[in-house]
Each structure stands twice: as structure tokens, then as C-alpha cells.
Amino acid sequence: EFDIYRDSPLRYMGYANECGEAFVAWLPAWGVPATYGVAATYVLADTVDKGLKRWKQAEGDDDRLNQAVGVATETVTWQMLASVFWPGSFIRVVVASTNLALAKADTSAFEALAAQGIDVEKILPTLFGLAAIPFIVKPIDTTVDAAGEVSFGK
């Protein structure tokens, strides 16, 4: 069954915080937390949607509430891990590693660009962080799916 929150481009809304982590050097202090707010809103929407669907499907069942809460709990856990925690952590490491490499590297080659107002030491970590996002989506989703199978079962 098609899941708009996991099988469509809307899935990338859950990755707003990764964009925030990649753009950390450019954003004001409230910028990265705001992107986590966008991702959390996505997680909440998916959680409510899944819980309400189960609630409606279980009409007449004695354990209707338990079913809805169980599905909502599984959804919020999956989304927080697959959309917020692991990807945000990974992008933060990519950006920090790039910053560390630049701090230890001979960046004299960038002086001509810096003279033109191009801050390569801010641009490169951002680009590497953004470039990593498409490559981490499926592996993280698959790993969290496998962990969910073990912990929640299906």
C-alpha cells in the first residue's frame, strides 16, 4: 500500500533538519532548531495519520485504543529514528569532519576565492552535507525498518 509519508517526495520534509545541519554556518542561532521543528511537524503528521487510520479500521474492536496507540508509537519511533535522529547525526558528522579537514589542510589555494568574497570554508562543509543527504535516505530507512521488525514485529 502506498504511504504518502514514506513513499513520496513528502518523505524529504522529514529531512528538513539535515538541510539545517548542512547550512549551520549560514543560519542564525534559531535556524537549525527551526528546521528540527519542520521535521518534527512531519513526524507528528505521519503519527496522527497512522493512528487515526488504525482507529477507524478497528471500529468495533474492544482494543481499538490499544491498536491506535500501538501504531502511533511505532510510527513516531520509526520517524524520529529514520527522519530526525540518525540523518541529523550523520550530516552533523559530515559537516564537522569537513570543517576539521579544512582546519588541518593548507587552504592557501582558496585565498583568491576569499579575496572575491567567496568563503570556501563555509561553502564546502555545506555542499558536502547537502550532497550526502540523497545517499543516506534508503540505507537509514532500511536499517530502521529492520530494527523495527526485530523490536515491534509485524
Short mmCIF file of C-alpha atoms in Angstrom, two decimals:
data_model
loop_
_atom_site.label_atom_id
_atom_site.label_comp_id
_atom_site.label_asym_id
_atom_site.label_seq_id
_atom_site.Cartn_x
_atom_site.Cartn_y
_atom_site.Cartn_z
CA GLU A 1 0.00 0.00 0.00
CA PHE A 2 1.29 3.46 -0.95
CA ASP A 3 2.31 5.53 2.07
CA ILE A 4 2.47 9.25 1.27
CA TYR A 5 4.75 9.89 4.24
CA ARG A 6 7.30 7.21 3.32
CA ASP A 7 6.92 6.57 -0.41
CA SER A 8 6.61 10.06 -1.88
CA PRO A 9 8.76 13.19 -2.05
CA LEU A 10 6.95 14.33 1.12
CA ARG A 11 9.38 11.94 2.86
CA TYR A 12 12.07 14.58 2.35
CA MET A 13 10.18 17.01 4.61
CA GLY A 14 11.41 14.79 7.41
CA TYR A 15 14.91 15.70 6.27
CA ALA A 16 14.50 19.45 6.81
CA ASN A 17 16.76 19.23 9.84
CA GLU A 18 19.51 17.69 7.70
CA CYS A 19 19.40 20.77 5.49
CA GLY A 20 19.61 22.84 8.66
CA GLU A 21 22.64 20.87 9.82
CA ALA A 22 24.29 21.34 6.41
CA PHE A 23 23.60 25.10 6.44
CA VAL A 24 24.61 25.57 10.10
CA ALA A 25 27.40 28.01 9.15
CA TRP A 26 24.94 30.28 7.34
CA LEU A 27 21.95 30.22 9.67
CA PRO A 28 21.19 32.37 12.70
CA ALA A 29 21.20 30.66 16.10
CA TRP A 30 17.50 29.76 15.80
CA GLY A 31 17.85 28.40 12.24
CA VAL A 32 18.86 24.81 12.89
CA PRO A 33 16.30 24.34 15.70
CA ALA A 34 13.62 25.72 13.34
CA THR A 35 14.47 23.03 10.78
CA TYR A 36 14.06 20.42 13.50
CA GLY A 37 10.62 21.93 14.10
CA VAL A 38 9.73 21.32 10.44
CA ALA A 39 10.91 17.71 10.69
CA ALA A 40 9.01 17.22 13.96
CA THR A 41 5.84 18.57 12.32
CA TYR A 42 6.24 15.99 9.55
CA VAL A 43 6.73 13.24 12.15
CA LEU A 44 3.65 14.39 14.08
CA ALA A 45 1.52 14.48 10.89
CA ASP A 46 2.53 10.93 9.96
CA THR A 47 1.97 9.71 13.52
CA VAL A 48 -1.51 11.23 13.77
CA ASP A 49 -2.41 9.97 10.28
CA LYS A 50 -1.38 6.39 11.04
CA GLY A 51 -3.03 6.39 14.47
CA LEU A 52 -6.33 7.75 13.11
CA LYS A 53 -6.34 5.25 10.23
CA ARG A 54 -5.92 2.37 12.66
CA TRP A 55 -8.59 3.87 14.94
CA LYS A 56 -11.05 3.90 12.01
CA GLN A 57 -10.07 0.40 10.83
CA ALA A 58 -10.54 -1.04 14.31
CA GLU A 59 -14.10 0.26 14.77
CA GLY A 60 -16.00 -2.15 16.97
CA ASP A 61 -12.86 -3.84 18.33
CA ASP A 62 -12.52 -3.92 22.13
CA ASP A 63 -8.85 -2.99 21.92
CA ARG A 64 -9.33 -0.17 19.40
CA LEU A 65 -7.47 2.38 21.52
CA ASN A 66 -4.56 0.00 22.12
CA GLN A 67 -4.28 -0.67 18.39
CA ALA A 68 -4.26 3.04 17.54
CA VAL A 69 -1.74 3.89 20.26
CA GLY A 70 0.46 0.96 19.22
CA VAL A 71 0.55 2.08 15.59
CA ALA A 72 1.17 5.70 16.61
CA THR A 73 4.02 4.62 18.91
CA GLU A 74 5.61 2.53 16.18
CA THR A 75 5.27 5.39 13.70
CA VAL A 76 6.73 8.09 15.95
CA THR A 77 9.62 5.79 16.87
CA TRP A 78 10.36 4.91 13.24
CA GLN A 79 10.11 8.51 12.07
CA MET A 80 12.20 10.00 14.87
CA LEU A 81 14.96 7.49 14.16
CA ALA A 82 14.75 7.43 10.34
CA SER A 83 13.90 11.08 9.72
CA VAL A 84 15.41 13.04 12.56
CA PHE A 85 17.97 11.36 14.81
CA TRP A 86 20.16 9.24 12.51
CA PRO A 87 20.18 11.51 9.45
CA GLY A 88 20.72 14.65 11.53
CA SER A 89 23.58 12.99 13.37
CA PHE A 90 25.15 11.76 10.15
CA ILE A 91 25.00 15.15 8.41
CA ARG A 92 26.36 16.85 11.54
CA VAL A 93 29.35 14.46 11.40
CA VAL A 94 29.89 15.10 7.66
CA VAL A 95 29.90 18.87 8.22
CA ALA A 96 32.12 18.65 11.31
CA SER A 97 34.55 16.29 9.56
CA THR A 98 34.77 18.63 6.59
CA ASN A 99 35.42 21.56 8.93
CA LEU A 100 38.12 19.56 10.71
CA ALA A 101 39.77 18.57 7.42
CA LEU A 102 39.73 22.19 6.26
CA ALA A 103 41.20 23.36 9.57
CA LYS A 104 44.12 20.95 9.14
CA ALA A 105 44.57 21.48 5.39
CA ASP A 106 46.61 24.03 3.54
CA THR A 107 43.85 26.33 2.33
CA SER A 108 46.12 28.84 0.65
CA ALA A 109 44.65 27.75 -2.69
CA PHE A 110 41.37 29.32 -1.55
CA GLU A 111 42.89 32.77 -0.97
CA ALA A 112 41.99 34.03 -4.45
CA LEU A 113 38.38 32.99 -3.91
CA ALA A 114 38.34 34.54 -0.44
CA ALA A 115 39.59 37.80 -1.94
CA GLN A 116 36.44 37.79 -4.08
CA GLY A 117 34.22 37.24 -1.05
CA ILE A 118 33.75 33.51 -1.55
CA ASP A 119 34.05 31.73 1.78
CA VAL A 120 35.12 28.25 0.72
CA GLU A 121 35.49 27.20 4.34
CA LYS A 122 31.74 27.72 4.79
CA ILE A 123 30.69 26.56 1.33
CA LEU A 124 32.46 23.17 1.27
CA PRO A 125 31.01 21.79 4.53
CA THR A 126 27.56 22.90 3.40
CA LEU A 127 27.94 21.28 -0.01
CA PHE A 128 29.28 18.03 1.44
CA GLY A 129 26.44 17.93 3.97
CA LEU A 130 23.80 18.52 1.30
CA ALA A 131 25.42 16.06 -1.11
CA ALA A 132 25.29 13.29 1.49
CA ILE A 133 21.52 13.53 2.06
CA PRO A 134 20.29 11.58 -1.00
CA PHE A 135 22.76 8.79 -0.27
CA ILE A 136 21.68 8.22 3.33
CA VAL A 137 17.89 8.08 2.95
CA LYS A 138 17.39 4.48 1.79
CA PRO A 139 20.16 2.91 3.91
CA ILE A 140 18.83 4.59 7.06
CA ASP A 141 15.20 3.73 6.23
CA THR A 142 16.15 0.11 5.55
CA THR A 143 18.15 -0.16 8.78
CA VAL A 144 15.36 1.36 10.87
CA ASP A 145 12.85 -0.95 9.14
CA ALA A 146 14.98 -3.96 10.10
CA ALA A 147 15.34 -2.73 13.69
CA GLY A 148 11.58 -2.17 13.82
CA GLU A 149 10.91 -5.71 12.63
CA VAL A 150 13.00 -7.03 15.50
CA SER A 151 11.55 -4.74 18.17
CA PHE A 152 7.93 -4.15 17.10
CA GLY A 153 7.41 -7.12 14.79
CA LYS A 154 4.80 -7.04 12.05
#
